[in-house]
PDB file of C-alpha atoms in Angstrom:
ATOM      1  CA  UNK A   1      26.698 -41.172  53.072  1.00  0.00           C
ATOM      2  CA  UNK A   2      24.182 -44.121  51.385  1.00  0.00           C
ATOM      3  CA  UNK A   3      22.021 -45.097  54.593  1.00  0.00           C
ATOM      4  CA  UNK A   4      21.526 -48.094  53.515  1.00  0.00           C
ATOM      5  CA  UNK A   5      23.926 -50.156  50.913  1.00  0.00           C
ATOM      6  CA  UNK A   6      24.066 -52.804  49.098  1.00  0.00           C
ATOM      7  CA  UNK A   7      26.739 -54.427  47.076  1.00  0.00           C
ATOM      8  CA  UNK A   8      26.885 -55.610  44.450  1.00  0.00           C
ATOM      9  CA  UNK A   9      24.500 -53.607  42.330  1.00  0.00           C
ATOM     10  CA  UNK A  10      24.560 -56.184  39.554  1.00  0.00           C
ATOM     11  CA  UNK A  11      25.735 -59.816  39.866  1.00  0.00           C
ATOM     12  CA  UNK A  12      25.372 -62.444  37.044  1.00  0.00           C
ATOM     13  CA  UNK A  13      26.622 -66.401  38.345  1.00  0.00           C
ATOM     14  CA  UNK A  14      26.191 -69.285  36.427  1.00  0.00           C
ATOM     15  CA  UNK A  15      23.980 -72.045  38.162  1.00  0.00           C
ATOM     16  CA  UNK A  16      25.648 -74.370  41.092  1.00  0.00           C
ATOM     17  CA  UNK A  17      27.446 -71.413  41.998  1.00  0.00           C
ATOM     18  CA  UNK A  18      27.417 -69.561  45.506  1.00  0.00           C
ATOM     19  CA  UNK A  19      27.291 -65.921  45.555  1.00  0.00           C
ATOM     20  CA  UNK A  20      27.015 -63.319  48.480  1.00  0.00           C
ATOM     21  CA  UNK A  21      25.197 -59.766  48.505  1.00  0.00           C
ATOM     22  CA  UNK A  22      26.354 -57.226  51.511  1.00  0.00           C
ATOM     23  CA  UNK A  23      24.138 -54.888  52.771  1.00  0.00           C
ATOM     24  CA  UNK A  24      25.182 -51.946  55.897  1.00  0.00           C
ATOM     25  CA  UNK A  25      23.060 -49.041  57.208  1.00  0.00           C
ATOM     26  CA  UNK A  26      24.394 -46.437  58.554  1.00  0.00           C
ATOM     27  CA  UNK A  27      21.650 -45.142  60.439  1.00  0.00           C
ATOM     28  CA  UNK A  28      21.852 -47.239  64.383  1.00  0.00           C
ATOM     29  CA  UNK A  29      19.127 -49.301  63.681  1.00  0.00           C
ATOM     30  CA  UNK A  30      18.488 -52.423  65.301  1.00  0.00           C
ATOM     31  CA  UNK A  31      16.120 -54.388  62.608  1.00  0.00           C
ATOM     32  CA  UNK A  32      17.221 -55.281  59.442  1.00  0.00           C
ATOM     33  CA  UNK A  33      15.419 -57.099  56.283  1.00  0.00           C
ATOM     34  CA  UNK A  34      16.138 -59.043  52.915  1.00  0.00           C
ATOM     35  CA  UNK A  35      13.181 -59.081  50.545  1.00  0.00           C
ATOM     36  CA  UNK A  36      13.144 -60.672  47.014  1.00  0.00           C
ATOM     37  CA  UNK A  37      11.360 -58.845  44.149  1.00  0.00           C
ATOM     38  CA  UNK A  38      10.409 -61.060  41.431  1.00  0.00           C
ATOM     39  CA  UNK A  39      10.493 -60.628  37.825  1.00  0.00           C
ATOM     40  CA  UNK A  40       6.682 -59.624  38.205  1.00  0.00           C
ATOM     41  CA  UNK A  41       7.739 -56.675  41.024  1.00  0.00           C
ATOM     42  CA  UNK A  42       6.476 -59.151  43.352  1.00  0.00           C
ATOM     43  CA  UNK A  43       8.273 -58.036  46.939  1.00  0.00           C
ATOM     44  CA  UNK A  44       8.385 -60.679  49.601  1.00  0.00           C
ATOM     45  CA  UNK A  45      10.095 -60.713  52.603  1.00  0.00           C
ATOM     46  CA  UNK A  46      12.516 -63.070  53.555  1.00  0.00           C
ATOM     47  CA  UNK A  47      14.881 -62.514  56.730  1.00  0.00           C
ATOM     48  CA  UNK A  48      14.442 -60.380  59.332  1.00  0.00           C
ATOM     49  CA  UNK A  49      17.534 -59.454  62.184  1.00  0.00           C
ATOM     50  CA  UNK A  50      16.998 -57.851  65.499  1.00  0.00           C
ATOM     51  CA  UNK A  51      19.973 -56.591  67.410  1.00  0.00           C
ATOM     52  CA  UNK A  52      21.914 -59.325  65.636  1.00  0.00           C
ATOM     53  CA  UNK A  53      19.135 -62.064  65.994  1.00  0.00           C
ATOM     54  CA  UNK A  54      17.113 -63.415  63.503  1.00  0.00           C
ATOM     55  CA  UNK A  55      13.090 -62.888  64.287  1.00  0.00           C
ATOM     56  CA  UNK A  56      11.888 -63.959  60.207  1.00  0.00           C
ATOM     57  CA  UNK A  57      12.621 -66.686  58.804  1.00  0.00           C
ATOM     58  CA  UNK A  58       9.811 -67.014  56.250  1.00  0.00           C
ATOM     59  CA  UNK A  59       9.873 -69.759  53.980  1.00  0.00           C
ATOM     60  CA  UNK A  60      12.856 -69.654  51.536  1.00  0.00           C
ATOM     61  CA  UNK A  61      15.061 -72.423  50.910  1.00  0.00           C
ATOM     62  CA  UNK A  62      18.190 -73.497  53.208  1.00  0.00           C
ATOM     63  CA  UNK A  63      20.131 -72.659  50.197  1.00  0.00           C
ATOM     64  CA  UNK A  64      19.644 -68.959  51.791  1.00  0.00           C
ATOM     65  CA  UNK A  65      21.676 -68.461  54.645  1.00  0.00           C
ATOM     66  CA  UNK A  66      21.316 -64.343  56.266  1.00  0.00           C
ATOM     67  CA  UNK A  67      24.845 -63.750  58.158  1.00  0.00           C
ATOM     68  CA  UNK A  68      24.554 -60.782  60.594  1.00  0.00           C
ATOM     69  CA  UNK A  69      27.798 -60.112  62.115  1.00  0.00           C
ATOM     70  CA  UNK A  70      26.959 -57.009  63.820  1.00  0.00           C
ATOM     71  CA  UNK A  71      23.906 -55.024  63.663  1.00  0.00           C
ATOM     72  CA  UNK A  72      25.233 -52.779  61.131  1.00  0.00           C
ATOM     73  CA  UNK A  73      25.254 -55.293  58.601  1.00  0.00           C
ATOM     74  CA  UNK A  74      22.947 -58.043  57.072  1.00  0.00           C
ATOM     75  CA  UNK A  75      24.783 -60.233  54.566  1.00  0.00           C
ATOM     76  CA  UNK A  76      22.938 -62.945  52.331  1.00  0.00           C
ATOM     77  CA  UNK A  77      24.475 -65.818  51.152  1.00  0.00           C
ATOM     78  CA  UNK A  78      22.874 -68.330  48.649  1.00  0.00           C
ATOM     79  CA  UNK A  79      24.592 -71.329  47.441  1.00  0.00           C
ATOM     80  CA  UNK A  80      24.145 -73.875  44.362  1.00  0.00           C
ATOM     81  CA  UNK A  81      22.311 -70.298  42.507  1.00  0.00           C
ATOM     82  CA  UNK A  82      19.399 -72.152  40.151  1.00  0.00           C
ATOM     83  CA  UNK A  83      17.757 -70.412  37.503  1.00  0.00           C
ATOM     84  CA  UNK A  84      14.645 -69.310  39.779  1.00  0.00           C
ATOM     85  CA  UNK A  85      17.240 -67.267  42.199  1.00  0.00           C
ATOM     86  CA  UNK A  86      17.058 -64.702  39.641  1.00  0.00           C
ATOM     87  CA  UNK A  87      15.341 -61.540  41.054  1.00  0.00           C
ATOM     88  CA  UNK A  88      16.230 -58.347  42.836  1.00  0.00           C
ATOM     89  CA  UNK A  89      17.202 -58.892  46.228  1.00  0.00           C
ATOM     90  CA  UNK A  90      16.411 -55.581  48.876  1.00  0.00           C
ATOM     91  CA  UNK A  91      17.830 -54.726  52.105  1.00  0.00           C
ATOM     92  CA  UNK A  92      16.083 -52.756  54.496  1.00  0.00           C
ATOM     93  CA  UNK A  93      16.250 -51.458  58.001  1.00  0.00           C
ATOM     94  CA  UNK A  94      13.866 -49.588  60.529  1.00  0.00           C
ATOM     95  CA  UNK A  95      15.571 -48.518  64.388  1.00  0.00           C
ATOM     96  CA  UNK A  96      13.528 -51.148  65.472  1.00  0.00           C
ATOM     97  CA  UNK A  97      11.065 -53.917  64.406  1.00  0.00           C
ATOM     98  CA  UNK A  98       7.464 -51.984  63.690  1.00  0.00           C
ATOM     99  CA  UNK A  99       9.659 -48.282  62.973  1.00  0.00           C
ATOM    100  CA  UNK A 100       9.717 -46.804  59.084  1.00  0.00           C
ATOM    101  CA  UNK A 101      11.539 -49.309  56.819  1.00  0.00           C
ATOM    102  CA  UNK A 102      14.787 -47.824  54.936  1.00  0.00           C
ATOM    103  CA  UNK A 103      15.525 -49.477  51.781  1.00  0.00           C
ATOM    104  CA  UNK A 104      18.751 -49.924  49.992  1.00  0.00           C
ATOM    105  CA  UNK A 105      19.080 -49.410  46.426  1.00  0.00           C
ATOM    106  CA  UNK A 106      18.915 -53.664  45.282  1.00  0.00           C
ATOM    107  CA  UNK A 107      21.296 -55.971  44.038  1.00  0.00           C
ATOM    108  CA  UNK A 108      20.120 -57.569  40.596  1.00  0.00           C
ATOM    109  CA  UNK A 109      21.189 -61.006  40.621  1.00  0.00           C
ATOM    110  CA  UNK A 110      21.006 -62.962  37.152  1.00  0.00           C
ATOM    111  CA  UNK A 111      21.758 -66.455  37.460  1.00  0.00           C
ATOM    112  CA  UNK A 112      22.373 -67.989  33.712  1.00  0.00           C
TER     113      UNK A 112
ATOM    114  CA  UNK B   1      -2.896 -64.743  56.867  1.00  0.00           C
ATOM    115  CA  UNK B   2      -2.739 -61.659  55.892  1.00  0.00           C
ATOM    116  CA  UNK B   3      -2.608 -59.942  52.747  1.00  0.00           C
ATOM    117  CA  UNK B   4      -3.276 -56.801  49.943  1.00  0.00           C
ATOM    118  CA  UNK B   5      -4.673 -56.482  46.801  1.00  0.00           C
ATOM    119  CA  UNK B   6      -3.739 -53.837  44.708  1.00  0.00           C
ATOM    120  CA  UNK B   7      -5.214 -53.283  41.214  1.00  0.00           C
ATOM    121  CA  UNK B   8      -3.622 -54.859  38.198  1.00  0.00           C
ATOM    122  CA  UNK B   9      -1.578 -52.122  36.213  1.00  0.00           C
ATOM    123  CA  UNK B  10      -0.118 -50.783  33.748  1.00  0.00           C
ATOM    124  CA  UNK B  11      -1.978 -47.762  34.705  1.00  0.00           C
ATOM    125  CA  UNK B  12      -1.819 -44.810  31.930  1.00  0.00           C
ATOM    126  CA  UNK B  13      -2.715 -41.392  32.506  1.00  0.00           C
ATOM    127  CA  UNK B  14      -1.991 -37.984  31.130  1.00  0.00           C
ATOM    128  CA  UNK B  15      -0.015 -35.486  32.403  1.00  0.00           C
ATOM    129  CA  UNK B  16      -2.090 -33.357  35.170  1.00  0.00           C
ATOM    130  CA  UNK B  17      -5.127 -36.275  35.440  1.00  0.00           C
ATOM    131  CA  UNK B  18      -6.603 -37.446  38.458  1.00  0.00           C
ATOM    132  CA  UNK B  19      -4.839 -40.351  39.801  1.00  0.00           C
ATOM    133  CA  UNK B  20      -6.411 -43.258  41.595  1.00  0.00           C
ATOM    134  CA  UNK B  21      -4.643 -46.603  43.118  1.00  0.00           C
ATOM    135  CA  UNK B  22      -6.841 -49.089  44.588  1.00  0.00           C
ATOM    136  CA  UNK B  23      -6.003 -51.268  47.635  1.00  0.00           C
ATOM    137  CA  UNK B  24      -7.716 -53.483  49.803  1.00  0.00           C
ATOM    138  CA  UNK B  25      -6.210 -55.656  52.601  1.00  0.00           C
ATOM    139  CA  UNK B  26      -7.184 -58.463  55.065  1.00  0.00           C
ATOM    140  CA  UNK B  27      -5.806 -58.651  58.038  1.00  0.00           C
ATOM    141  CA  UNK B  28      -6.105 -59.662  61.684  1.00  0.00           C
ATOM    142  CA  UNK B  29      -6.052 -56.620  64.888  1.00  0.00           C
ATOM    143  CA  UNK B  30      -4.546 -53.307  63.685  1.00  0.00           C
ATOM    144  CA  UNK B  31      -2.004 -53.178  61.033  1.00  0.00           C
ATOM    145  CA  UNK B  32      -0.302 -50.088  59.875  1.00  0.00           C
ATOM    146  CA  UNK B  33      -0.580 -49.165  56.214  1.00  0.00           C
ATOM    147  CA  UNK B  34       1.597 -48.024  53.462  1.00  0.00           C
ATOM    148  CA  UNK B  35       2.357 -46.313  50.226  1.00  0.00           C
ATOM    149  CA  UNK B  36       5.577 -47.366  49.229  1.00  0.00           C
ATOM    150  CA  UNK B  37       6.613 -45.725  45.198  1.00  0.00           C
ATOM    151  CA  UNK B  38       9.868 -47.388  43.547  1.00  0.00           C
ATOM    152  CA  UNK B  39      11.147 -45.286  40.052  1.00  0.00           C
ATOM    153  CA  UNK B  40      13.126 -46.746  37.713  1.00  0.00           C
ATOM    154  CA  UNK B  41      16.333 -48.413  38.479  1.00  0.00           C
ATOM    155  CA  UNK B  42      15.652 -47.624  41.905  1.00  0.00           C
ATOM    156  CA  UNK B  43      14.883 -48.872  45.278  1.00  0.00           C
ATOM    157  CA  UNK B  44      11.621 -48.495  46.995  1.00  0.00           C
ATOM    158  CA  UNK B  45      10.672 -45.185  48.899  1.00  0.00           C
ATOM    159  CA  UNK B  46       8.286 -43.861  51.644  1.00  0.00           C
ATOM    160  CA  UNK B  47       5.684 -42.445  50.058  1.00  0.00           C
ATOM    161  CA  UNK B  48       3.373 -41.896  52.626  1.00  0.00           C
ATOM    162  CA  UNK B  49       1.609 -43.983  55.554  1.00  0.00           C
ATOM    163  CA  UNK B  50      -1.277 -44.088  58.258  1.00  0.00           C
ATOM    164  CA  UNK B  51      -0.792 -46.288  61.473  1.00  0.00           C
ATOM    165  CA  UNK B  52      -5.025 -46.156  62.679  1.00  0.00           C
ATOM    166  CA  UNK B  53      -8.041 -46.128  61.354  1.00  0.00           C
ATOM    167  CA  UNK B  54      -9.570 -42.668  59.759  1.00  0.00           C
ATOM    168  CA  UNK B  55      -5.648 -41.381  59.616  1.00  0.00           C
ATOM    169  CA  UNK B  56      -4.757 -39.506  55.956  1.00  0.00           C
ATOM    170  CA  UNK B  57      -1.046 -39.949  54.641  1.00  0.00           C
ATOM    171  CA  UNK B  58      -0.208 -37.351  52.618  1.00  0.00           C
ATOM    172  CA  UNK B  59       2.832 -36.319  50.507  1.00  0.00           C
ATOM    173  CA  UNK B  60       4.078 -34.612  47.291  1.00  0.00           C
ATOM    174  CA  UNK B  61       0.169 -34.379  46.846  1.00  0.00           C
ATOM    175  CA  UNK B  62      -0.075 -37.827  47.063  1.00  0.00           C
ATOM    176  CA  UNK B  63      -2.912 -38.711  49.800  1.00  0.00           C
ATOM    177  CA  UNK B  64      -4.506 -42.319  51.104  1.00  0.00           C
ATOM    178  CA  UNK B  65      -6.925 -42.472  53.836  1.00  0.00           C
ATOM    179  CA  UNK B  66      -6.985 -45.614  56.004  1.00  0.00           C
ATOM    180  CA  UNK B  67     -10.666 -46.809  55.832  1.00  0.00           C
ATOM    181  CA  UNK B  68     -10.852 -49.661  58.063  1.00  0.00           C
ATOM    182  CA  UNK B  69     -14.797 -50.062  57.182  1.00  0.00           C
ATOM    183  CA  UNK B  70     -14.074 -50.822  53.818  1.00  0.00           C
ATOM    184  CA  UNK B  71     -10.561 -51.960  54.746  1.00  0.00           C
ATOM    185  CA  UNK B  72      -9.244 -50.094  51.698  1.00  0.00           C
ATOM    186  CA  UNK B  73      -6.179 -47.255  51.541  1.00  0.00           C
ATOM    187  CA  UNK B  74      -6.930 -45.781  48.278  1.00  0.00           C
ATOM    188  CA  UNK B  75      -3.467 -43.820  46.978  1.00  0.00           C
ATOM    189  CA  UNK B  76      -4.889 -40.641  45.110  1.00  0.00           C
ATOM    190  CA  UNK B  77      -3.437 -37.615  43.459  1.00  0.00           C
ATOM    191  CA  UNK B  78      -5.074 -34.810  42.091  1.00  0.00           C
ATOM    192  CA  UNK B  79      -2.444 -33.332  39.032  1.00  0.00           C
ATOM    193  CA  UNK B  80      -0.187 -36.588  38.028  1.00  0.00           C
ATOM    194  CA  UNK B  81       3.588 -35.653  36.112  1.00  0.00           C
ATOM    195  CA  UNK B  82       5.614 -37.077  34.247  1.00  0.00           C
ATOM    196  CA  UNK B  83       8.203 -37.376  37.296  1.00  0.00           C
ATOM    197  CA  UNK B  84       5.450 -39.734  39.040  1.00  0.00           C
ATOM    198  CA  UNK B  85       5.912 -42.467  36.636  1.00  0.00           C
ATOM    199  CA  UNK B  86       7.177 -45.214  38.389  1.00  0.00           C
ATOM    200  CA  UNK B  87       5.859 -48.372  40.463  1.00  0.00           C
ATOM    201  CA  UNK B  88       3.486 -47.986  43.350  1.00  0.00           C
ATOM    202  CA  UNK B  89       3.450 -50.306  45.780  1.00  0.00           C
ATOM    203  CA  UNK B  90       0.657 -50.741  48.889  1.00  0.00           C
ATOM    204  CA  UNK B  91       1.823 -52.826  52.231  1.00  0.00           C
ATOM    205  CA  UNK B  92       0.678 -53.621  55.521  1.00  0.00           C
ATOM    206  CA  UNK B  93       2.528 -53.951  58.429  1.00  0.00           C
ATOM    207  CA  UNK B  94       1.511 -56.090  61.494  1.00  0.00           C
ATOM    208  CA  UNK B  95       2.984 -57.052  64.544  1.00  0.00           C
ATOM    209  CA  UNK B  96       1.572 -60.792  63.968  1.00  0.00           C
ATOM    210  CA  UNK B  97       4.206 -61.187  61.038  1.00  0.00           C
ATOM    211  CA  UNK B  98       7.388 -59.814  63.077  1.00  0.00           C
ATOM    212  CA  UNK B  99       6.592 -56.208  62.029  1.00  0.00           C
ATOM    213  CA  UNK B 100       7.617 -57.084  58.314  1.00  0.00           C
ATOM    214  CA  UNK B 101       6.146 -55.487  55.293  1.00  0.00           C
ATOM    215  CA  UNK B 102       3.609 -57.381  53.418  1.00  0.00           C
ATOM    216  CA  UNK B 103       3.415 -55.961  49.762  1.00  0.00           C
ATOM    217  CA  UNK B 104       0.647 -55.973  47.307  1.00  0.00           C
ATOM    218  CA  UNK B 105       1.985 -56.232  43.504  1.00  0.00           C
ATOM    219  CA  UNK B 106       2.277 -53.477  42.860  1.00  0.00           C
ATOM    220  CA  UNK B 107       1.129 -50.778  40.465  1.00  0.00           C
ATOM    221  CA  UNK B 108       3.042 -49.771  37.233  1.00  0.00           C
ATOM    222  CA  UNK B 109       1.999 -46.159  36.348  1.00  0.00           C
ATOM    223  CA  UNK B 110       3.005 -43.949  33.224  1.00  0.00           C
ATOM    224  CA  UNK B 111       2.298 -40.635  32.707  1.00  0.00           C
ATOM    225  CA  UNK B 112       2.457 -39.033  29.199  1.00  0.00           C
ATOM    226  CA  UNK B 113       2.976 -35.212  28.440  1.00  0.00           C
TER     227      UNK B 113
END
């Protein structure tokens, strides 16, 4: 009964490869997020979805691509992983954009 | 744009010291502020928050009071434990930036027995 969940917990890619992380609530809310921590615990946001619709796109590069196929769910997909993709990637949701934010657990992504 | 500062940790205390977390933040009209705590291995958790000036978040005996004069939301605890090791984490939220968190760095503490 996770709220929100994330999967894979760990994933380790070699570089040039392209990788997905999944991430549901449970919970009916509208707004969901993807932040990356850094190896410092730096946490910056990346995407943000409303009701299926994306409202931040902060500046990342296009090799990040958030899928939202319903409002339940938030998926990220990165392709041709470098070396600097390494990090721990969040999702989060609030029932709507400005509400509490809901974090799932992180997905550790190693890229070697 | 805006932003927060938090201080630089680690931060080491021992267990049942007085525990004090600086933050600062800039920011345009009224942003909402945040405690946000993340232990080990884990994702990050409420900890406590205050949406308006003067307002104290408090919880688990953790307390922050949002001083806009100063533009500061101190995170203070009276009696640290052992159990509140873990990375502490101060964000504002504004409805300039889409209503997304803005983190400071974050604050590693460790408390000793």
């Amino acid at each position: 009964d996770t709220a929100v969940s994330q999967t894979p917990k760990y994933l380790v890619t070699q570089m040039g490869n392209d990788k997905s992380i999944k991430c549901e609530q449970n919970l009916g809310h509208d707004t969901m997020y993807w932040y990356k921590q850094d190896s410092k615990k730096f946490l910056k946001i990346m995407f943000s979805y409303n009701n299926k619709e994306l409202i931040i796109n902060e500046t990342v590069p296009n090799r990040f691509s958030p899928k939202s196929p319903d409002k339940a769910h938030l998926n990220l997909h990165i392709n041709s992983l470098e070396l600097g993709d390494s990090a721990v990637y969040f999702c989060a949701s609030s029932k709507k954009a400005g509400a509490e934010a809901f974090f799932g657990q992180g997905t550790r992504l190693t890229v070697v | 744009g805006d932003s927060v500062t938090q201080m630089e940790g680690p931060v080491t205390l021992s267990e049942e010291a007085f525990l004090t977390i600086n933050c600062t933040y800039t920011a345009t009209g009224y942003p909402s502020l945040f405690w946000y705590v993340q232990y080990p291995g884990e994702g990050l958790q409420l900890l406590l928050k205050a949406t308006k000036a003067d307002d104290k978040g408090s919880n688990k005996g953790f307390e922050a009071t949002y001083r806009k004069e100063t533009t500061s939301f101190h995170l203070e605890k009276g009696s640290v434990q052992v159990s509140d090791s873990a990375v502490y984490f101060c964000a504002l939220r504004n409805s300039n930036s889409g209503y997304a968190l803005n983190f400071g760095k974050g604050t590693s503490l460790l408390v000793t027995p």
